[in-house]
Structures are given as structure tokens and as C-alpha cells.
XYZ file of C-alpha atoms in Angstrom:
442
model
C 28.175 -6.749 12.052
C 25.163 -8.423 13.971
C 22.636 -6.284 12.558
C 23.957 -8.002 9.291
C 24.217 -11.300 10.047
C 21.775 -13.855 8.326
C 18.928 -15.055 10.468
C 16.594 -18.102 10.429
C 13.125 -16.637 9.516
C 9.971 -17.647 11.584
C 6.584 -16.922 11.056
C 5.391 -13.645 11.786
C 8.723 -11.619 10.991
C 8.661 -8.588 10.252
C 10.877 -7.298 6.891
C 11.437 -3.950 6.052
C 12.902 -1.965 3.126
C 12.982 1.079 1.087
C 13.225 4.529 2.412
C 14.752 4.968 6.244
C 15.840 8.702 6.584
C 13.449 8.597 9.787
C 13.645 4.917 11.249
C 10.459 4.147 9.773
C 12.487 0.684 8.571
C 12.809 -0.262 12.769
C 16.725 -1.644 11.886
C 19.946 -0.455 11.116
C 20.343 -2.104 7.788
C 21.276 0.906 5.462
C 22.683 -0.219 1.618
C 22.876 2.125 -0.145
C 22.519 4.845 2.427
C 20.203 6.094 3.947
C 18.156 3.615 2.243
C 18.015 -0.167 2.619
C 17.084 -1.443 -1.224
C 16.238 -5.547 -0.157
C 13.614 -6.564 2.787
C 15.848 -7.110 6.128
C 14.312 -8.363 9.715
C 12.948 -6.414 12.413
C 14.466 -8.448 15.111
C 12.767 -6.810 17.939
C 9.248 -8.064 16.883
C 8.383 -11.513 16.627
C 4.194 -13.001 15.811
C 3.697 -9.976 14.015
C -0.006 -10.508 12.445
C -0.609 -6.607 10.963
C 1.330 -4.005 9.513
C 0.723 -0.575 8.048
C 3.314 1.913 6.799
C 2.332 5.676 6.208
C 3.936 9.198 6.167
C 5.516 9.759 2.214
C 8.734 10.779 2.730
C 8.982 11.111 6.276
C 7.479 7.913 7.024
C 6.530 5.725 10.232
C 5.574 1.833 11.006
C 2.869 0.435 12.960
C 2.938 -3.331 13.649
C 0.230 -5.606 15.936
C 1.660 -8.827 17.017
C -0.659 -11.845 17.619
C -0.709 -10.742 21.661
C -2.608 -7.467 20.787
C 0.052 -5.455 21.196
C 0.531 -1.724 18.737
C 4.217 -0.884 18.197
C 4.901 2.069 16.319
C 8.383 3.482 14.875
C 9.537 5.729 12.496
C 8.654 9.634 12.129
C 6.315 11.314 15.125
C 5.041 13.845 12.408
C 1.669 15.443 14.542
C 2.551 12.944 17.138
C 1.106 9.657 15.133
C 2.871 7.389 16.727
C 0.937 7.843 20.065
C 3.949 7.466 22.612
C 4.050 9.413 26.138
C 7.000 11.380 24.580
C 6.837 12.895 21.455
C 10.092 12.447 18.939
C 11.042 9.765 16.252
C 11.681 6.732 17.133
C 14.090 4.186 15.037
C 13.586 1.304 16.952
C 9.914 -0.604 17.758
C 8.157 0.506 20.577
C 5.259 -0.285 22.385
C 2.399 1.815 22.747
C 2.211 2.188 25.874
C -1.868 3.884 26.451
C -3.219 0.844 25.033
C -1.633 -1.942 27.860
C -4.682 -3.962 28.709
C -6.249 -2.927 25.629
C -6.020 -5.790 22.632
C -5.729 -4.130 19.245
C -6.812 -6.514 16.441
C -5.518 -4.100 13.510
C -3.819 -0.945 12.882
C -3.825 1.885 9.457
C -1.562 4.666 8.961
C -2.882 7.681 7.222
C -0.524 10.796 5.760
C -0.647 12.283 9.613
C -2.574 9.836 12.200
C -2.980 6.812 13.218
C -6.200 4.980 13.639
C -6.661 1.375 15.523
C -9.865 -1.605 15.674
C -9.352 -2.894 19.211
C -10.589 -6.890 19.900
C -13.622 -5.351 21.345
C -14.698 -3.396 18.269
C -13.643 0.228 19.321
C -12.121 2.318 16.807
C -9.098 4.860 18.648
C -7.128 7.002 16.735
C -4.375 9.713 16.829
C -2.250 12.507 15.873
C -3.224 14.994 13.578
C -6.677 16.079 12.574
C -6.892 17.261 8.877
C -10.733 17.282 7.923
C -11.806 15.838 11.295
C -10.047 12.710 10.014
C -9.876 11.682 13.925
C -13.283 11.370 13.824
C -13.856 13.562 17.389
C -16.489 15.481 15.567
C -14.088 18.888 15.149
C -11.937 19.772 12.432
C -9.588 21.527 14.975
C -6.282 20.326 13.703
C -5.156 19.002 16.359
C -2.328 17.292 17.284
C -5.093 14.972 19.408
C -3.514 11.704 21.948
C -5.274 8.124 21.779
C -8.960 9.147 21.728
C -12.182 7.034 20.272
C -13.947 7.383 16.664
C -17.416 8.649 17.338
C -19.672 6.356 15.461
C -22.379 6.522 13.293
C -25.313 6.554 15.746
C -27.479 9.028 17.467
C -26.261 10.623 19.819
C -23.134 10.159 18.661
C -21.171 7.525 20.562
C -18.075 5.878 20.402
C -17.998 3.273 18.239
C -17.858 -0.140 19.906
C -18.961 -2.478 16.533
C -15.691 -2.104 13.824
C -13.657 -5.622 12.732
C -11.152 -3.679 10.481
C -9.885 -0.179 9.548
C -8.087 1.756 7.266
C -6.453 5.381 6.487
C -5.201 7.483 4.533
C -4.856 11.175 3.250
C -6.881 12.679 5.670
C -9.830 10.636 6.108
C -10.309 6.902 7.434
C -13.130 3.746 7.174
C -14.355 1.280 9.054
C -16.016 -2.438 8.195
C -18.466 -2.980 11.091
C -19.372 -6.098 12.338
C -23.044 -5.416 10.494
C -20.922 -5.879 6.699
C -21.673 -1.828 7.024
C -18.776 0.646 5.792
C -18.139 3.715 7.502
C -15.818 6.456 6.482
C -15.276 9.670 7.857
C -12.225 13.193 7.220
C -11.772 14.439 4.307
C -13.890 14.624 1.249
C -12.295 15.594 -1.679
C -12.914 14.038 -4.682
C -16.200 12.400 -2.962
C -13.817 9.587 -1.535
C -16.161 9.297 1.687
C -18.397 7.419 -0.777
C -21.781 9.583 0.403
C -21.937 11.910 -2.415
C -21.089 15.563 -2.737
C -17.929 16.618 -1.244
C -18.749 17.984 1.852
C -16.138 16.450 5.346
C -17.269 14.552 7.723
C -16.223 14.877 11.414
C -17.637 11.623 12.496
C -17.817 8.278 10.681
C -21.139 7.824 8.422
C -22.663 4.916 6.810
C -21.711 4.461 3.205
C -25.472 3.994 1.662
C -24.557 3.238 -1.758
C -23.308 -0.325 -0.809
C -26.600 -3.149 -1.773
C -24.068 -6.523 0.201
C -22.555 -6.750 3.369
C -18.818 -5.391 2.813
C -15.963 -7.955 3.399
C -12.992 -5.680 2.776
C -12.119 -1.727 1.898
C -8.503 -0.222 0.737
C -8.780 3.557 1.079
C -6.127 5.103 -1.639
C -5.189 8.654 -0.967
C -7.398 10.146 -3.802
C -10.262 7.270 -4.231
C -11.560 4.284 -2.659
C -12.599 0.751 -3.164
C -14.751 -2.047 -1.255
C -15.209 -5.771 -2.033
C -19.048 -7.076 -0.982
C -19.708 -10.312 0.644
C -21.082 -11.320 -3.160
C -17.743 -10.973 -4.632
C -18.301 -7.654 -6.468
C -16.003 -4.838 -6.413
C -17.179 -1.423 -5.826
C -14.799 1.760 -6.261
C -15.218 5.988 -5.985
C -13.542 8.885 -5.380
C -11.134 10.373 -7.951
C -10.988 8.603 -11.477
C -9.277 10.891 -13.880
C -6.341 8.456 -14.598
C -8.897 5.777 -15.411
C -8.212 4.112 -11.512
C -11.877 3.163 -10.906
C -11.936 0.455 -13.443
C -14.881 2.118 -15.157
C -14.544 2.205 -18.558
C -13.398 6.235 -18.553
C -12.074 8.918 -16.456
C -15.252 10.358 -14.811
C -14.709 10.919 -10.828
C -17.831 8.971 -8.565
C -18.594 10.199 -5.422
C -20.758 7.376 -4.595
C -19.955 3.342 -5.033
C -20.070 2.070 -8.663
C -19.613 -1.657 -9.762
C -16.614 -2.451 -11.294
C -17.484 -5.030 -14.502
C -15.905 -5.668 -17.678
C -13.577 -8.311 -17.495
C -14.363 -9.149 -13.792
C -18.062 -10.056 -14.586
C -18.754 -12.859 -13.121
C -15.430 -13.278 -10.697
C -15.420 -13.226 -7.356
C -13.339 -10.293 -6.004
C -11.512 -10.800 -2.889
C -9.512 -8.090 -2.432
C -8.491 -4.353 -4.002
C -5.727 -2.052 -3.404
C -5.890 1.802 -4.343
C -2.874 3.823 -4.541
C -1.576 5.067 -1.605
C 0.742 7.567 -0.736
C -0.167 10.049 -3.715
C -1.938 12.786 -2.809
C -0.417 14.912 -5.632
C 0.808 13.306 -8.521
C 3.073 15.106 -11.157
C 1.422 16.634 -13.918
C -1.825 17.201 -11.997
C -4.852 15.627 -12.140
C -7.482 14.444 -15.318
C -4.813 13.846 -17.623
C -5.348 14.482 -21.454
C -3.599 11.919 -22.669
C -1.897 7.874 -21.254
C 1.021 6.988 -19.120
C 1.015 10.387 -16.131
C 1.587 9.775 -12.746
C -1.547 9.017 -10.868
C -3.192 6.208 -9.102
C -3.598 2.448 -10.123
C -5.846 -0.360 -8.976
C -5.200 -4.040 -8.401
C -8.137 -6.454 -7.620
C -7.581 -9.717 -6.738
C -10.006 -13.045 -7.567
C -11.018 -16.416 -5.554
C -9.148 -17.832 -7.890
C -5.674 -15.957 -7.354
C -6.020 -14.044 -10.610
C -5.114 -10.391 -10.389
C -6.485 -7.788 -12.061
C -4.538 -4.017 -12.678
C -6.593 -0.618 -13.919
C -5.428 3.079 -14.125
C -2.440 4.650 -15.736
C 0.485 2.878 -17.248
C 3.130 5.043 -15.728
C 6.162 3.371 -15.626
C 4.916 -0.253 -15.781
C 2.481 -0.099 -12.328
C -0.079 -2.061 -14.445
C 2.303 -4.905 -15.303
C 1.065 -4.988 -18.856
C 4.063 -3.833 -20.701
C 7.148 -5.712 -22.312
C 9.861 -3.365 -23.251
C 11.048 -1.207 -20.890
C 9.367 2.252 -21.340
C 8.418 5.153 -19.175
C 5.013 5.194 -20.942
C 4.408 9.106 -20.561
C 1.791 9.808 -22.933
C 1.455 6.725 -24.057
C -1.713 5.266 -25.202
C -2.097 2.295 -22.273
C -3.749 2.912 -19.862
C -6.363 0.591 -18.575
C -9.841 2.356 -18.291
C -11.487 -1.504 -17.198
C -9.935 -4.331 -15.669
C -6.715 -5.500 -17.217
C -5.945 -8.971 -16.262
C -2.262 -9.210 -15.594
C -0.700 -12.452 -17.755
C -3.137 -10.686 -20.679
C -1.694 -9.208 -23.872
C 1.402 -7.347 -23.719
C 0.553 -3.849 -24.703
C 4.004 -2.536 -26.300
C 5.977 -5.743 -27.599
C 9.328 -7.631 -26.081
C 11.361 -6.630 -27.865
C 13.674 -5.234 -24.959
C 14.168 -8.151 -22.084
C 15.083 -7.000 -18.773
C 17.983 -6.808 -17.165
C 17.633 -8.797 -13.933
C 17.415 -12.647 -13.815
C 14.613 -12.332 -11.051
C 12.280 -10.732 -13.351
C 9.066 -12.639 -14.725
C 10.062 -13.118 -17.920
C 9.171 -13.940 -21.262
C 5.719 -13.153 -20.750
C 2.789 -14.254 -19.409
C 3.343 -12.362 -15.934
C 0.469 -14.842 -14.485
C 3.099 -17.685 -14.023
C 4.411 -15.712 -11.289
C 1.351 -18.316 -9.666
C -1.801 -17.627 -7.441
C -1.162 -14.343 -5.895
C -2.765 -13.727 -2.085
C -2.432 -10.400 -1.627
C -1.689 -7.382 -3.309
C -0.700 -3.505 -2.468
C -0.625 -0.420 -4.770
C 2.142 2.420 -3.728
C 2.385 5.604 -5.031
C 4.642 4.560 -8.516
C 4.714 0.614 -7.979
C 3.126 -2.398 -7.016
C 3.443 -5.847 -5.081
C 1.368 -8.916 -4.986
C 2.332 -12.354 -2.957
C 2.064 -15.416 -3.499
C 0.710 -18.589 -2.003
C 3.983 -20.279 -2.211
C 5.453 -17.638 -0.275
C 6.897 -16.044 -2.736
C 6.433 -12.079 -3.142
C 7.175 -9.484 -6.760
C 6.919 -5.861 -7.023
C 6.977 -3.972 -10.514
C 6.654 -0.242 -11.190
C 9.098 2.054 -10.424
C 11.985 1.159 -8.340
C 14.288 4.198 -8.308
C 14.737 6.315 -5.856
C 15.262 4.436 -2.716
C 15.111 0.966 -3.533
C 11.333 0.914 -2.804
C 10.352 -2.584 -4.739
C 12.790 -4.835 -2.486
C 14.765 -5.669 -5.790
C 18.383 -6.382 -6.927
C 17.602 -4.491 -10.382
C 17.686 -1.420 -8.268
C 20.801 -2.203 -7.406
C 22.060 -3.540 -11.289
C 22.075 -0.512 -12.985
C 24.563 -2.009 -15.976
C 23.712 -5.675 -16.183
C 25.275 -9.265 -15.631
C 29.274 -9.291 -15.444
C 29.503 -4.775 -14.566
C 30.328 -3.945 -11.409
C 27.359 -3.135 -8.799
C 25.578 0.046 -9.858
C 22.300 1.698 -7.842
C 19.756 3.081 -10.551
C 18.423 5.917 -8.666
C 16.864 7.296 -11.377
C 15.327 4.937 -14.408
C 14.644 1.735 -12.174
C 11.632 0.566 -14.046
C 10.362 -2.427 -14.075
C 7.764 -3.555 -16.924
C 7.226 -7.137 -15.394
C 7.151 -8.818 -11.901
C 10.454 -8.647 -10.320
C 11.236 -11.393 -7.234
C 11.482 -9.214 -3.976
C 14.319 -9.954 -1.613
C 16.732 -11.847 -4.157
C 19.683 -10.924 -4.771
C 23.610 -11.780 -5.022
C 26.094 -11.414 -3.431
C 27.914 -9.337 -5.223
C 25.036 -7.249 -5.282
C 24.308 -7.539 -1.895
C 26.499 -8.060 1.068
C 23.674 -8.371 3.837
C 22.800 -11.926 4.024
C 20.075 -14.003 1.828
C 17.257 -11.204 2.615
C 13.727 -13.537 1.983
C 15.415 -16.011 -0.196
C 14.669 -19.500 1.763
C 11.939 -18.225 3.896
């Protein structure tokens, strides 16, 4: 079918993969159903220059191509995806408010949607957990397209933001100032101001002594790199995620050392999409489900903290499920460091980094933390995801679809997909995948 057929790639294409039960993926591409396990193109939109995905399980897509235009797609859950007419949407569409109205970047949180326009405003959307809107109510909406209030006095809209993000029910702001404001939901003291009272409308983060360059808001905790290269994190630690050297929670900005002393940090990811985690929270003991942190150096070196569960950290050989196992990473874990549990056990895929060290996977570029796995690109183009793939074919990988290894007959692992080491994304064969060459080539 067309929707199959292999296309020449171009910069600024969109791919999409993993979970589509609510046209969050934008195509048709479905193997196995509903799912689609390897990235595929989202022919309607071309120059696409930002991307955010939100929404768990009933998710949604927001994209900003290099014109200023917001499309969104996917689930209308509280009406984030700001379109005249409420209702999903499997197909990218326009935002239509916003014509005339350049947006520079987009975030999806668990239930909004929040936009920094070319002119610095901050808009956002949809549902209003915690005041995450930032309207200054905690009414819970559903709210249309409206403006952030900022952090002056009066309060104003703000007019002075380069980036945002979002996530479980609260949302930041860089300003144009290197000043980070956050506002929504304080649990945890993931606002960064201490205590854990909500905020209605977005407040200075104090606790910051540089000029911020970057933020990544995970659903439980939060993390800024400084225009000095140091990493900052707070919010929820109890599964060792802040890098810290324990499992205290912060609800103000602490500097992340040990082995990045002396680096300079470019970027961090927290874990997003976890606002539960099996098990519950402060774990006694290694390897529960819970949030992980990647931080990324000048140099392209990458750096993994947190729990262990199922291989997120990239510091394991053998395949293992790691529960209540002792490896965690309570400080920053370079990944191509020592192996933590031996090799013993190689994996099954021929796309997999392997034998160790997982650093000759080369300079990575950027970096995101989901909710059981992880992905980091790389400056020759190439991208890997580790963690666990089960489920809905979330890492991109032919392993997911390889259950019984070279010469069986295809088999989805829905269920023990992990993957201990780097696996190539959007690789696979034929035989394991009938939908054209996916990223290979591009």
C-alpha cells in the first residue's frame, strides 16, 4: 500500500513509532497492531524543527515546522490539542488560533499543552491540574489557547520566554534573562522553590547562581543545565534519579558532581511519562521502577543515574530484569563505564551495541528518558534506545520484534523485551519487517 511504500527522507521529517491506539503516531503504519514497533514518516509534515509527545497511554503529538506553524494529533484528552472542534485526531493538523502567530517551540504535559511563541509569549491549553495553565486558578478547567501569567507584579502575561517544557501537571520556562520559571503542581518540591505548596502562575526559580541554558521537567523531578556547564536537579529522588549520591528528595536546585566534576553539561533528560511507578515510591532496595537521568557533556559523553530497572541505565551486560538488584546509580554513571553484572549472556539482535563498551555507539547529541527506556542520537545521524522495549514496540527496534533469535520465524516480545545495551533504532529486516527500510539510509 502507499502508506507503506519506502520514501526518500529529507531533512526535517518527522518519524513516529510505538503506541497508536489514538493516532498519536499521525500515519497509518500499524505492525503489529495497533502498534507500529520501527520509526515510519509522517508524510503530511515536512521542515519539522520541534516535537513533543505526551498523554501515557492515550497519547497525542505536537510538531512546529520551521514556518512557525503548531500541528497537533493524537488524543484530545481535556481538549490539549487546541483545535476549534474537540475529538481525536489521527492525522496532523494545524492549529488553527495561532495563524499569524509564530510558535518557536511546543511541550506536552500529561493533560495540556503549553507553547513559546517567536515573540516570547508563553500560551497554553487544555486541562488545568494545579493551575498548571498558569491563569492564576486551579479551576480544572478544560481552558482554550490562553497566555501564562508571568512572574511580575501585577501579574502579566509573559512576553520574555525562549523555550518551554511540561509535564505532570506543572510546566517551566527559560526566559530570555537565563531565569527559570516554573509554575502547577508541586509535589515532591519539583517547582524548584522549596516547600510543596502549587503555584498558579510561573515564579522565579531562586536557587539557580548562572544564567540557565536548558531545563527537562520529568514527571516526578526536574533538572536544569547553567550557562557554566553545571547540572542542577530537584524534585523527587527516592530511586537515586538526582545524581546525588543517595535517595533524599530536594525541593530546591542541588549540583550534580561526582563523576561530572569538572564537565561541561549540555543537556539532561528526566523521566517522563511516570507519574506512578510500580512498587511505589523510596524503594528499599535496587532495580524498581522509577525515574532515570541522562546528562549529556560538550564532549558527547553521556552520563545515566537512577534505578537499574530493566537496563534504562545502560550499564548492564547480561540480560536481567534487575528487580532488587544492587545497581542502581546514586551519582553519575558514565555509560561505556564498567559493566555492572558480567557478559556472560550476549543479546539477541545484531543491532545491539555489543561487546561492551556502549560509548562506541560515538558522540551522542541528544538524549531522552521515557518512562522504562531511553534514547540518545548521534552526530552521525545515527539514533539507539535501550530499556524496556515490550509492550508496544516503544524503542523503534527489531529485537521487539525477534522474540526467538536468528534463523526462528518472526516473533513480537510483548512481554520480556529488554534491552541491557544500545540497540540501533529503525533497523530491521525484512523478514522482520515488511514496511520499507524505516531510518536505515537517512
Amino acid at each position: 500500500p502507499a502508506e507503506s511504500a519506502p520514501t526518500r527522507v529529507h531533512g526535517g521529517q518527522l518519524f513516529t513509532w510505538g503506541r497508536g491506539g489514538s493516532g498519536q503516531l499521525g500515519h497509518s503504519c500499524r505492525h503489529p497492531a495497533p502498534n507500529c514497533a520501527l520509526p515510519h514518516p509522517v508524510r503530511e509534515l515536512s521542515n519539522v524543527v520541534d516535537v513533543s509527545c505526551g498523554g501515557g497511554q492515550q497519547g497525542c503529538t505536537a510538531a512546529v515546522t520551521a514556518d512557525g506553524r503548531l500541528y497537533t494529533f493524537g488524543n484530545d484528552y481535556k481538549q490539549r490539542l487546541g483545535h476549534e472542534v474537540p475529538g481525536c485526531v489521527e492525522k496532523p493538523m494545524p492549529v488553527r488560533a495561532l495563524t499569524g502567530r509564530p510558535v518557536r517551540g511546543v511541550a506536552c504535559g500529561s493533560e495540556f499543552t503549553a507553547c513559546v511563541l517567536v515573540d516570547g509569549s508563553v500560551l497554553a491549553w487544555g486541562g488545568n491540574a494545579n493551575g498548571c495553565l498558569g491563569r492564576g486558578t486551579r479551576d480544572s478547567g478544560p481552558f482554550g489557547i490562553g497566555p501564562v501569567l508571568g512572574p511580575s507584579q501585577p501579574r502579566q502575561p509573559m512576553v520574555d520566554a525562549i523555550a518551554v517544557d511540561a509535564e505532570h501537571n506543572y510546566a517551566a520556562a527559560v526566559l530570555a534573562s537565563g531565569a527559570l520559571a516554573t509554575w502547577g503542581s508541586n509535589a515532591h518540591g519539583k517547582l524548584g522553590h522549596g516547600g510543596g505548596t502549587d503555584r498558579y502562575t510561573a515564579e522565579v526559580v531562586t536557587g539557580l547562581p548562572a544564567q540557565v541554558v536548558g531545563v527537562a521537567l520529568g514527571s516526578l523531578y526536574a533538572g536544569a543545565v547553567t550557562a557554566d556547564g553545571a547540572l542542577w536537579m530537584w524534585g523527587y529522588g527516592g530511586h537515586g534519579n538526582l545524581g546525588l549520591g543517595g535517595r533524599a528528595s530536594f525541593a530546591t536546585p542541588q549540583h550534580v558532581r561526582g563523576e561530572l566534576a569538572g564537565r561541561v553539561v549540555v543537556r539532561v533528560a528526566c523521566t517522563r511519562g511516570q507519574d506512578g511507578c510500580k512498587g511505589g515510591l523510596n524503594p528499599a532496595c535496587g532495580g524498581a521502577e522509577g525515574p532515570h537521568t541522562l546528562a549529556l557533556t560538550s564532549e558527547g559523553d553521556l552520563f545515566s543515574f537512577g534505578t537499574c530497572h530493566k537496563g534504562v541505565l545502560a550499564n548492564l551486560g547480561s540480560k536481567d530484569g534487575a528487580f532488587g538488584k544492587p545497581w542502581d546509580e546514586l551519582e553519575p554513571y558514565r555509560i561505556g563505564g564498567a559493566i555492572r553484572n558480567g557478559v556472560d549472556k550476549p543479546p539477541l539482535s545484531p543491532f545491539a551495541a555489543w561487546p561492551p563498551p556502549y560509548d562506541r555507539i560515538g558522540q551522542v547529541i541528544a538524549i531522552a528518558s521515557g518512562h522504562i527506556h531511553a534514547a540518545a542520537a548521534c552526530a552521525d545521524g545515527r539514533c539507539w534506545a535501550w530499556g524496556c522495549g515490550s509492550n508496544d514496540g516503544r524503542c523503534g527496534v527489531e529485537r521487539f520484534l525477534n522474540m526467538s533469535g536468528e534463523g526462528k520465524p518472526p516473533r513480537v516480545d510483548a512481554m520480556k523485551c529488554y534491552l541491557m545495551q544500545p540497540h540501533l533504532v529503525g533497523r530491521a529486516r525484512p523478514a522482520y519487517w515488511p514496511h520499507g527500510p524505516s531510518l536505515a539510509g537517512w
